[in-house]
Amino acid sequence: MNATPAKNVDNTEIIGHFINNVDVADSSRCVPVTNPATGKITRQVAMASQETVESAIAAAEAAFPQWRDTPPAKRARIMFKFKQLLEEHAEEIAAAITDEHGKVLDDAMGEFGRGVEIVDYACGIPELLKGEYSRNAGPGVDSWSEFQPLGVVAGITPFNFPAMVPMWMYPMAIACGNTFVLKPSEKDPTAPMLAGRLLKAAGLPDGVFNIVNGDKEAVDTLLNDARVQAISFVGSTAIAEYIYTTGTKNGKRVQALGGAKNHAIVMPDADIDNAVSALMGAAYGSCGERCMAISVAVCVGDETANSVVKKLREQIANLKVGAGTDTANHMGPLVSKVHYDKVRAYVDLGITEGADLVADGRDLVVDGHEDGFFLGPCLFDNVSADMRIYREEIFGPVLCIVRADSQEQAMQLIDDHEYGNGTCIFTRDGEAARYFADNIKVGMVGINVPLPVPVAYHSFGGWKRSLFGDLFAYGPDSVRFYTRRKTITQRWPSGGIREKAQFSFPGRQ
Ligand code: NAD
């Protein structure tokens, strides 16, 4: 796992790239990587030039023919070994996540574990790639469909799950026989770099998996290079739309997962204590920096709302905020100073817009971490649908309470929102829950489950402006996304029979 990193003049490590199974040093253009709990710059990360990205694409293209023809069972054996190595290095990877993202260690381990589940799923690739066969589709004619890899495919990922979201993509892409170029977030690049070295140690041939660190220049090179056949993106909606529009215009297959504003409905008959505990974890876990975080709780009836707000305030008072390395803490800092300022400005805006700030985390100071990007949990009551704090994704520890008169009104709010990633209903009424799941216009639905993130053998994705494209991430959809169907029809004339030319279209047999 230890590659000798390049050093800057002030002796900070520079994270380069990983191309052809080799660490590539690059100090031409760098941006700082910061520990959000201390506010200190810990290392620098190189921003790949167009030439560097093109060299990664060339490595992936050169590796493709042999990798495509490698039996799926052999590819699966590399995935088994990779999974074993990941588990051996779990603590190291989780520590890197906490160091650069800020989330508490348990949460980092949780994200890591969900990523490894997708490697588990990729181990079953021989079964998943089995084609479809029809004997005697016509007299003496057999027909089958097979699923062929696309070639070089790319992944572009966000800061908030630096280990897991890349693992939504590359294990399945590689297992399907493609070669891969990953462009991780520049805010927390270490975890994916560690995983790249483990793939090499697992026996993955040179060039099958490559990492380029970078920014828009790297992304635009991937979007515009004709050798890249498909792009998976996860990040904010504005960039997701740009990736989808540009990539598809350039003839690529694209799936681009975007932002979210996930609502939970709390019905009057819900187990309020359980619902409130679930809301606490879903709103403030990972400092609200999850695409499946609950950022709006729609309470049906004033009595429900009053009870939820009272219990949330009690639990917020006991929520421990501090460095992610201290296992007693529930919530760490926001990822950067820029993001801290943005989230804090939304809290100020909510007050201006007329919502009631009933828990205010703005004055939080964490002893010994005065320069960290800590914002305490914030709770707004009486939020309305016209407010920007309701309409826009804040991506921080800010929960909005909206009061509704009925389930229908609560569901209408969700359906009218531009995002449709995840949602949840808390109720004891099976009929209400079933109606909700049947009709709500959202991609992932929880019933008394606040974060309904699908397991590895289902697929993950939102509706509306939370996903551009047709196929979800990982699970069965990923086999379809990372392969192209080919259908073959064959006949072997037997017995020396000569056939006459047929000029009409072959009809029903
Ligand atoms: P982001 O959109 O800023 O960045 C995502 C990726 O795009 C990064 O690799 C970044 O370097 C790159 N990028 C940024 N600006 C770019 C530009 N102008 N041109 C080309 N590439 C660019 O997102 P983020 O802040 O890293 O992550 C948070 C966002 O991701 C939130 O909106 C969150 O909801 C979303 N997210 C969505 C899901 C999902 O499954 N729908 C999952 C995780 C995160």
Coordinates of C-alpha atoms and ligand atoms in Angstrom, one line a residue:
M1 CA 0.0 0.0 0.0
N2 CA 2.9 2.4 0.5
A3 CA 4.0 4.2 -2.6
T4 CA 6.6 6.9 -2.2
P5 CA 4.7 10.1 -2.7
A6 CA 6.1 13.2 -4.3
K7 CA 6.7 16.2 -2.0
N8 CA 6.1 19.8 -2.3
V9 CA 8.7 22.5 -1.5
D10 CA 7.2 22.8 2.0
N11 CA 7.4 19.0 2.3
T12 CA 3.7 18.3 2.1
E13 CA 2.8 15.2 0.2
I14 CA 1.5 15.6 -3.3
I15 CA -1.1 13.0 -4.4
G16 CA -0.6 12.3 -8.1
H17 CA -2.4 9.8 -10.3
F18 CA -2.5 6.0 -10.8
I19 CA -2.1 4.9 -14.4
N20 CA -1.1 1.5 -15.7
N21 CA -0.8 0.2 -12.1
V22 CA 1.9 2.8 -11.3
D23 CA 1.8 5.9 -9.1
V24 CA 2.4 8.9 -11.4
A25 CA 3.9 11.9 -9.7
D26 CA 2.7 15.3 -10.9
S27 CA 3.4 18.6 -9.3
S28 CA 2.6 20.9 -12.2
R29 CA -0.8 22.2 -10.9
C30 CA -2.0 21.3 -7.4
V31 CA -4.9 22.1 -5.0
P32 CA -4.8 21.7 -1.2
V33 CA -6.4 18.8 0.7
T34 CA -7.6 19.9 4.1
N35 CA -8.5 18.1 7.3
P36 CA -11.9 19.7 8.0
A37 CA -11.7 19.0 11.8
T38 CA -8.6 21.2 12.1
G39 CA -8.8 23.4 9.1
K40 CA -5.2 22.5 8.3
I41 CA -3.8 21.7 4.8
T42 CA -2.5 18.1 5.1
R43 CA -1.4 17.4 1.5
Q44 CA -1.8 18.6 -2.1
V45 CA -3.5 16.8 -4.9
A46 CA -2.4 17.2 -8.6
M47 CA -4.9 18.4 -11.2
A48 CA -4.4 16.3 -14.3
S49 CA -3.7 18.0 -17.6
Q50 CA -5.5 16.9 -20.8
E51 CA -2.3 15.0 -21.7
T52 CA -2.3 13.1 -18.4
V53 CA -5.9 12.1 -18.8
E54 CA -5.3 11.1 -22.4
S55 CA -2.4 8.8 -21.2
A56 CA -4.8 7.2 -18.8
I57 CA -7.4 6.6 -21.5
A58 CA -4.6 5.2 -23.7
A59 CA -3.6 2.8 -21.0
A60 CA -7.2 1.7 -20.5
E61 CA -7.7 1.2 -24.3
A62 CA -4.5 -0.8 -24.6
A63 CA -5.6 -3.1 -21.7
F64 CA -9.1 -3.7 -23.1
P65 CA -8.7 -6.5 -25.7
Q66 CA -7.0 -8.8 -23.3
W67 CA -9.2 -8.0 -20.3
R68 CA -12.4 -8.4 -22.5
D69 CA -11.2 -11.9 -23.4
T70 CA -10.3 -12.8 -19.8
P71 CA -12.9 -15.4 -18.6
P72 CA -15.4 -13.9 -16.2
A73 CA -14.5 -16.5 -13.6
K74 CA -11.0 -15.3 -13.6
R75 CA -12.1 -11.7 -13.3
A76 CA -14.3 -12.8 -10.4
R77 CA -11.3 -14.4 -8.7
I78 CA -9.5 -11.0 -8.8
M79 CA -12.6 -9.4 -7.2
F80 CA -12.6 -12.0 -4.4
K81 CA -9.0 -11.2 -3.7
F82 CA -9.7 -7.4 -3.9
K83 CA -12.5 -7.8 -1.3
Q84 CA -10.2 -9.7 1.0
L85 CA -7.5 -7.0 0.7
L86 CA -10.1 -4.3 1.2
E87 CA -11.3 -5.9 4.5
E88 CA -7.7 -6.2 5.7
H89 CA -7.2 -2.5 5.1
A90 CA -10.6 -1.3 6.3
E91 CA -9.2 0.8 9.2
E92 CA -6.6 2.5 7.0
I93 CA -9.2 3.5 4.4
A94 CA -11.8 4.6 7.0
A95 CA -9.1 6.7 8.7
A96 CA -8.3 8.4 5.3
I97 CA -12.0 9.1 4.8
T98 CA -12.3 10.7 8.2
D99 CA -9.1 12.7 7.8
E100 CA -10.2 14.3 4.5
H101 CA -14.0 14.3 4.6
G102 CA -14.5 14.8 8.3
K103 CA -17.2 12.2 9.0
V104 CA -17.0 10.1 12.2
L105 CA -15.0 6.9 12.0
D106 CA -18.0 4.6 12.5
D107 CA -19.7 6.4 9.6
A108 CA -16.6 6.0 7.4
M109 CA -16.6 2.3 8.2
G110 CA -20.3 2.1 7.3
E111 CA -19.7 3.7 3.9
F112 CA -16.7 1.5 3.3
G113 CA -18.8 -1.6 4.2
R114 CA -21.5 -0.7 1.7
G115 CA -18.9 -0.2 -1.0
V116 CA -17.4 -3.7 -0.3
E117 CA -20.9 -5.2 -0.7
I118 CA -20.8 -4.1 -4.3
V119 CA -17.5 -5.9 -4.7
D120 CA -19.3 -9.0 -3.2
Y121 CA -21.9 -8.6 -5.9
A122 CA -19.2 -8.3 -8.6
C123 CA -17.8 -11.6 -7.5
G124 CA -20.9 -13.2 -9.0
I125 CA -20.2 -11.8 -12.5
P126 CA -20.0 -15.2 -14.3
E127 CA -23.7 -15.8 -13.3
L128 CA -24.7 -12.2 -14.0
L129 CA -23.2 -12.2 -17.5
K130 CA -24.9 -15.4 -18.6
G131 CA -26.7 -14.7 -21.9
E132 CA -30.0 -15.9 -23.2
Y133 CA -30.3 -18.8 -25.6
S134 CA -33.1 -20.1 -27.8
R135 CA -32.7 -23.3 -29.7
N136 CA -34.8 -23.7 -32.8
A137 CA -35.9 -20.1 -33.0
G138 CA -36.7 -21.2 -36.6
P139 CA -36.3 -24.6 -38.3
G140 CA -32.6 -25.4 -37.7
V141 CA -32.0 -21.9 -36.5
D142 CA -30.6 -21.1 -33.0
S143 CA -30.5 -17.6 -31.5
W144 CA -28.8 -16.1 -28.5
S145 CA -28.0 -12.8 -26.9
E146 CA -24.8 -12.0 -25.1
F147 CA -23.6 -9.0 -23.1
Q148 CA -20.4 -7.6 -24.3
P149 CA -18.3 -5.0 -22.5
L150 CA -18.2 -1.5 -23.9
G151 CA -14.5 -0.7 -23.8
V152 CA -13.0 2.2 -21.9
V153 CA -15.5 3.7 -19.4
A154 CA -15.1 6.5 -16.9
G155 CA -16.4 7.5 -13.5
I156 CA -16.5 11.0 -11.9
T157 CA -17.4 11.0 -8.2
P158 CA -18.3 13.5 -5.4
F159 CA -16.7 14.3 -2.1
N160 CA -19.3 12.9 0.2
F161 CA -18.6 9.1 -0.2
P162 CA -15.0 9.0 -1.3
A163 CA -14.7 5.2 -1.0
M164 CA -18.3 4.0 -1.6
V165 CA -19.5 6.0 -4.6
P166 CA -16.5 5.0 -6.8
M167 CA -17.2 1.4 -5.7
W168 CA -20.8 1.9 -7.1
M169 CA -19.0 2.0 -10.5
Y170 CA -15.6 0.4 -11.0
P171 CA -16.1 -3.1 -9.5
M172 CA -19.0 -3.9 -11.8
A173 CA -17.6 -2.1 -14.8
I174 CA -14.3 -4.0 -14.5
A175 CA -16.0 -7.3 -13.7
C176 CA -18.1 -6.9 -16.9
G177 CA -14.9 -6.7 -18.9
N178 CA -14.4 -3.0 -19.3
T179 CA -11.4 -0.9 -18.5
F180 CA -11.8 2.1 -16.3
V181 CA -10.7 5.7 -15.7
L182 CA -11.8 7.2 -12.3
K183 CA -11.8 10.9 -11.6
P184 CA -12.5 11.2 -7.9
S185 CA -13.3 14.3 -5.9
E186 CA -10.3 16.6 -5.4
K187 CA -11.5 17.2 -1.8
D188 CA -10.8 13.6 -0.5
P189 CA -8.7 11.7 -3.1
T190 CA -6.8 9.3 -0.7
A191 CA -9.3 6.5 -0.2
P192 CA -9.8 5.8 -3.9
M193 CA -6.0 5.9 -4.4
L194 CA -5.6 3.2 -1.7
A195 CA -8.3 1.1 -3.4
G196 CA -6.4 1.4 -6.7
R197 CA -3.2 0.0 -5.2
L198 CA -5.2 -2.9 -3.7
L199 CA -6.7 -3.8 -7.0
K200 CA -3.2 -4.0 -8.4
A201 CA -2.2 -6.2 -5.4
A202 CA -5.2 -8.4 -6.1
G203 CA -3.8 -9.2 -9.6
L204 CA -5.6 -6.7 -11.8
P205 CA -3.6 -6.3 -15.0
D206 CA -1.9 -3.0 -15.9
G207 CA -4.2 -0.4 -17.4
V208 CA -7.5 -2.0 -16.4
F209 CA -8.1 0.5 -13.6
N210 CA -6.7 4.0 -13.7
I211 CA -7.2 7.1 -11.5
V212 CA -6.7 10.7 -12.6
N213 CA -7.1 13.4 -10.0
G214 CA -8.3 16.7 -11.4
D215 CA -11.0 19.2 -12.0
K216 CA -13.0 20.5 -15.0
E217 CA -10.0 20.0 -17.4
A218 CA -9.8 16.3 -16.6
V219 CA -13.6 15.9 -16.7
D220 CA -13.9 17.7 -20.1
T221 CA -11.1 15.5 -21.5
L222 CA -13.1 12.4 -20.5
L223 CA -16.3 13.9 -22.0
N224 CA -14.7 14.8 -25.3
D225 CA -12.4 11.8 -26.0
A226 CA -14.0 9.5 -28.5
R227 CA -12.3 6.4 -26.9
V228 CA -14.4 6.8 -23.8
Q229 CA -17.6 4.8 -24.4
A230 CA -19.6 5.5 -21.3
I231 CA -19.5 7.8 -18.3
S232 CA -21.0 7.3 -14.8
F233 CA -21.3 10.5 -12.8
V234 CA -22.4 11.3 -9.2
G235 CA -22.5 14.8 -7.9
S236 CA -24.6 18.0 -7.9
T237 CA -27.5 18.4 -10.3
A238 CA -26.0 21.3 -12.3
I239 CA -22.8 19.3 -13.1
A240 CA -24.8 16.1 -13.6
E241 CA -26.9 17.8 -16.3
Y242 CA -23.8 19.2 -18.0
I243 CA -22.1 15.7 -18.0
Y244 CA -25.3 14.1 -19.4
T245 CA -25.8 16.7 -22.1
T246 CA -22.2 16.9 -23.2
G247 CA -21.5 13.1 -23.0
T248 CA -24.6 12.1 -24.9
K249 CA -24.0 14.8 -27.5
N250 CA -20.6 13.1 -28.0
G251 CA -22.3 9.7 -28.5
K252 CA -21.5 8.2 -25.1
R253 CA -23.7 6.2 -22.8
V254 CA -24.2 8.4 -19.7
Q255 CA -25.8 7.9 -16.2
A256 CA -25.5 11.1 -14.1
L257 CA -26.9 11.1 -10.6
G258 CA -27.5 14.5 -9.1
G259 CA -28.7 16.3 -6.0
A260 CA -31.6 15.7 -3.7
K261 CA -34.1 17.1 -1.2
N262 CA -35.4 14.1 0.6
H263 CA -38.7 14.4 2.5
A264 CA -39.9 12.2 5.3
I265 CA -43.6 12.2 6.1
V266 CA -44.5 11.7 9.7
M267 CA -48.2 10.5 10.0
P268 CA -50.2 11.1 13.1
D269 CA -50.3 7.3 13.9
A270 CA -46.5 6.9 13.6
D271 CA -44.4 5.7 16.5
I272 CA -43.1 9.2 17.1
D273 CA -40.2 8.3 19.3
N274 CA -38.8 5.9 16.7
A275 CA -39.5 8.4 13.9
V276 CA -37.6 11.1 15.8
S277 CA -34.6 8.9 16.4
A278 CA -34.6 8.0 12.7
L279 CA -34.9 11.6 11.7
M280 CA -31.9 12.5 13.9
G281 CA -29.6 10.0 12.2
A282 CA -30.9 10.7 8.7
A283 CA -30.8 14.5 9.0
Y284 CA -27.6 15.0 11.0
G285 CA -25.5 11.9 10.3
S286 CA -22.4 12.7 8.2
C287 CA -23.3 16.4 8.9
G288 CA -26.2 16.1 6.4
E289 CA -23.7 15.6 3.6
R290 CA -25.5 12.6 2.2
C291 CA -27.5 12.5 -1.0
M292 CA -30.0 10.4 0.9
A293 CA -30.1 12.6 4.0
I294 CA -33.6 13.6 5.2
S295 CA -33.6 17.4 4.9
V296 CA -37.4 17.9 5.2
A297 CA -39.8 16.3 7.6
V298 CA -43.5 16.9 6.6
C299 CA -45.6 16.4 9.7
V300 CA -49.3 15.7 9.2
G301 CA -51.3 17.6 11.7
D302 CA -50.1 20.3 14.2
E303 CA -50.2 17.8 17.1
T304 CA -47.7 15.5 15.2
A305 CA -45.5 18.5 14.3
N306 CA -45.5 19.9 17.9
S307 CA -44.5 16.5 19.3
V308 CA -41.8 15.9 16.6
V309 CA -40.3 19.4 17.1
K310 CA -40.2 19.0 20.9
K311 CA -38.6 15.6 20.8
L312 CA -36.1 16.6 18.1
R313 CA -35.0 19.6 20.2
E314 CA -34.4 17.3 23.2
Q315 CA -32.3 15.0 21.1
I316 CA -30.4 17.8 19.4
A317 CA -29.3 19.1 22.8
N318 CA -27.6 15.7 23.4
L319 CA -26.0 15.4 20.0
K320 CA -22.2 15.4 20.2
V321 CA -20.3 17.3 17.5
G322 CA -16.5 17.1 17.2
A323 CA -13.6 15.5 15.4
G324 CA -14.5 12.3 13.6
T325 CA -11.6 10.5 15.1
D326 CA -13.2 10.7 18.6
T327 CA -15.6 7.8 18.6
A328 CA -17.9 9.5 21.2
N329 CA -19.0 12.0 18.6
H330 CA -22.1 11.6 16.5
M331 CA -21.3 14.3 13.9
G332 CA -18.1 15.8 12.4
P333 CA -17.4 19.0 10.6
L334 CA -18.5 20.1 7.1
V335 CA -16.0 19.3 4.4
S336 CA -14.6 22.7 3.7
K337 CA -14.7 26.4 4.7
V338 CA -16.4 27.2 1.4
H339 CA -19.1 24.7 2.1
Y340 CA -19.4 25.8 5.8
D341 CA -20.0 29.4 4.6
K342 CA -22.6 28.2 2.1
V343 CA -24.6 26.1 4.6
R344 CA -24.4 28.9 7.3
A345 CA -25.6 31.4 4.7
Y346 CA -28.7 29.2 4.2
V347 CA -29.4 29.2 7.9
D348 CA -29.2 33.0 7.9
L349 CA -31.5 33.0 4.8
G350 CA -34.1 30.8 6.5
I351 CA -34.5 33.4 9.2
T352 CA -34.9 36.2 6.7
E353 CA -37.4 34.1 4.8
G354 CA -39.5 33.8 8.0
A355 CA -39.0 30.3 9.1
D356 CA -38.6 29.6 12.9
L357 CA -35.1 28.6 13.8
V358 CA -35.8 26.4 16.8
A359 CA -32.3 24.9 17.1
D360 CA -29.4 27.1 16.1
G361 CA -26.0 25.4 15.6
R362 CA -24.2 28.5 14.3
D363 CA -22.4 29.4 17.4
L364 CA -20.9 26.0 18.1
V365 CA -17.2 26.0 19.0
V366 CA -15.4 22.7 19.4
D367 CA -12.7 23.0 22.0
G368 CA -9.2 22.4 20.6
H369 CA -10.7 22.5 17.0
E370 CA -11.4 26.2 16.8
D371 CA -10.3 26.3 13.1
G372 CA -12.4 23.3 12.1
F373 CA -15.5 23.7 9.9
F374 CA -18.0 22.8 12.6
L375 CA -21.7 23.8 12.4
G376 CA -24.0 22.4 15.0
P377 CA -27.4 20.9 14.1
C378 CA -30.0 23.4 13.0
L379 CA -33.8 22.9 13.0
F380 CA -36.3 25.1 11.2
D381 CA -40.0 24.9 12.0
N382 CA -42.9 26.4 9.9
V383 CA -41.0 26.2 6.6
S384 CA -43.1 26.7 3.5
A385 CA -42.7 25.5 0.0
D386 CA -41.9 28.9 -1.5
M387 CA -38.8 29.4 0.7
R388 CA -35.3 28.8 -0.8
I389 CA -34.3 26.8 2.2
Y390 CA -37.1 24.3 1.2
R391 CA -36.5 24.4 -2.6
E392 CA -32.7 24.2 -2.7
E393 CA -30.3 21.4 -1.6
I394 CA -28.4 22.7 1.4
F395 CA -26.3 19.6 2.0
G396 CA -25.6 20.3 5.7
P397 CA -27.0 19.7 9.2
V398 CA -30.2 21.6 8.6
L399 CA -33.6 20.0 8.9
C400 CA -36.8 21.8 7.8
I401 CA -40.2 21.0 9.3
V402 CA -43.1 21.6 7.0
R403 CA -46.6 21.3 8.5
A404 CA -49.3 19.6 6.3
D405 CA -53.0 18.8 6.9
S406 CA -53.2 15.4 5.2
Q407 CA -51.1 12.7 3.6
E408 CA -52.3 13.8 0.2
Q409 CA -51.0 17.4 0.8
A410 CA -47.7 16.0 2.1
M411 CA -47.3 13.7 -1.0
Q412 CA -48.2 16.6 -3.3
L413 CA -45.3 18.6 -1.9
I414 CA -42.9 15.7 -2.6
D415 CA -44.2 15.3 -6.1
D416 CA -44.0 19.0 -6.9
H417 CA -40.3 19.2 -5.8
E418 CA -37.7 19.2 -8.6
Y419 CA -35.7 16.3 -6.9
G420 CA -36.8 12.8 -6.5
N421 CA -34.0 10.8 -5.0
G422 CA -35.2 9.2 -1.7
T423 CA -38.2 9.6 0.6
C424 CA -39.8 7.9 3.6
I425 CA -43.0 7.6 5.4
F426 CA -43.4 6.9 9.2
T427 CA -46.7 5.3 9.9
R428 CA -48.4 2.2 11.5
D429 CA -51.0 2.1 8.7
G430 CA -50.2 -0.4 6.0
E431 CA -52.8 1.0 3.6
A432 CA -51.3 4.5 3.9
A433 CA -47.8 3.1 3.4
R434 CA -48.8 1.1 0.4
Y435 CA -50.5 4.0 -1.2
F436 CA -47.4 6.1 -0.6
A437 CA -45.0 3.6 -2.2
D438 CA -47.3 3.0 -5.2
N439 CA -47.8 6.7 -6.1
I440 CA -45.0 8.8 -4.9
K441 CA -42.7 10.2 -7.7
V442 CA -39.4 9.3 -6.1
G443 CA -36.8 6.6 -7.0
M444 CA -36.1 5.1 -3.6
V445 CA -38.8 4.8 -1.0
G446 CA -38.6 3.8 2.7
I447 CA -41.5 2.7 4.9
N448 CA -40.3 3.4 8.5
V449 CA -36.8 3.3 7.0
P450 CA -35.3 6.8 6.8
L451 CA -32.4 6.0 4.5
P452 CA -33.7 3.5 2.0
V453 CA -30.3 3.0 0.2
P454 CA -30.8 -0.2 -1.9
V455 CA -28.5 -3.2 -1.1
A456 CA -25.9 -4.1 -3.6
Y457 CA -28.0 -6.6 -5.5
H458 CA -30.7 -4.0 -6.2
S459 CA -29.9 -0.7 -8.0
F460 CA -29.6 2.9 -6.7
G461 CA -31.1 5.9 -8.4
G462 CA -33.5 8.8 -8.2
W463 CA -36.2 10.2 -10.4
K464 CA -36.8 13.7 -11.8
R465 CA -33.7 16.0 -11.6
S466 CA -31.9 13.6 -9.3
L467 CA -30.9 11.3 -12.2
F468 CA -30.2 12.0 -15.9
G469 CA -30.2 8.8 -17.9
D470 CA -32.1 5.5 -17.9
L471 CA -30.3 3.1 -15.7
F472 CA -29.5 3.2 -12.0
A473 CA -26.1 2.6 -10.3
Y474 CA -24.8 -0.8 -9.3
G475 CA -27.0 -4.0 -8.9
P476 CA -28.7 -5.5 -12.0
D477 CA -28.8 -2.1 -13.8
S478 CA -25.0 -1.8 -13.8
V479 CA -24.7 -5.0 -15.8
R480 CA -26.9 -3.4 -18.4
F481 CA -25.1 -0.1 -18.2
Y482 CA -21.6 -1.5 -18.6
T483 CA -22.5 -4.0 -21.4
R484 CA -24.0 -3.9 -24.8
R485 CA -26.4 -6.6 -25.9
K486 CA -25.5 -8.5 -29.1
T487 CA -28.0 -11.0 -30.6
I488 CA -26.7 -13.8 -32.8
T489 CA -28.8 -16.0 -35.1
Q490 CA -27.1 -19.1 -36.7
R491 CA -27.9 -21.9 -39.0
W492 CA -25.7 -24.6 -40.2
P493 CA -27.2 -26.1 -43.4
S494 CA -26.9 -29.9 -43.1
G495 CA -26.8 -32.8 -45.5
G496 CA -25.5 -30.7 -48.5
I497 CA -29.0 -29.2 -49.0
R498 CA -29.0 -26.3 -51.4
E499 CA -31.4 -23.5 -50.5
K500 CA -33.1 -21.3 -52.9
A501 CA -33.0 -17.5 -52.7
Q502 CA -35.9 -16.1 -50.7
F503 CA -37.1 -12.6 -51.6
S504 CA -39.8 -12.2 -49.1
F505 CA -39.1 -11.3 -45.5
P506 CA -38.9 -14.5 -43.4
G507 CA -42.4 -15.0 -42.0
R508 CA -43.8 -16.8 -39.0
Q509 CA -42.3 -20.3 -38.6
Ligands
NAD1 P1 -19.9 18.4 -7.5 O1 -20.9 18.3 -8.5 O2 -19.3 19.7 -7.1 O3 -18.6 17.5 -7.9 C1 -18.8 16.2 -8.4 C2 -17.6 15.9 -9.3 O4 -17.7 16.7 -10.5 C3 -16.3 16.0 -8.7 O5 -15.4 15.0 -9.1 C4 -15.8 17.4 -9.2 O6 -14.4 17.5 -9.4 C5 -16.5 17.5 -10.6 N1 -16.8 18.8 -11.0 C6 -17.1 19.9 -10.2 N2 -17.4 21.0 -10.9 C7 -17.2 20.6 -12.2 C8 -17.3 21.4 -13.5 N3 -17.7 22.6 -13.5 N4 -17.1 20.7 -14.6 C9 -16.8 19.4 -14.6 N5 -16.6 18.7 -13.4 C10 -16.9 19.3 -12.3 O7 -20.5 17.6 -6.2 P2 -19.8 17.5 -4.7 O8 -19.9 18.8 -4.0 O9 -18.5 16.8 -4.8 O10 -20.9 16.4 -4.1 C11 -22.1 16.8 -3.5 C12 -23.2 16.7 -4.4 O11 -23.3 15.3 -4.9 C13 -24.6 16.9 -3.8 O12 -25.4 17.7 -4.7 C14 -25.2 15.5 -3.6 O13 -26.6 15.5 -3.5 C15 -24.6 14.8 -4.8 N6 -24.6 13.4 -4.6 C16 -25.6 12.7 -5.2 C17 -25.7 11.3 -5.1 C18 -26.7 10.5 -5.8 O14 -26.7 9.3 -5.7 N7 -27.7 11.1 -6.4 C19 -24.7 10.7 -4.3 C20 -23.8 11.4 -3.6 C21 -23.7 12.8 -3.8

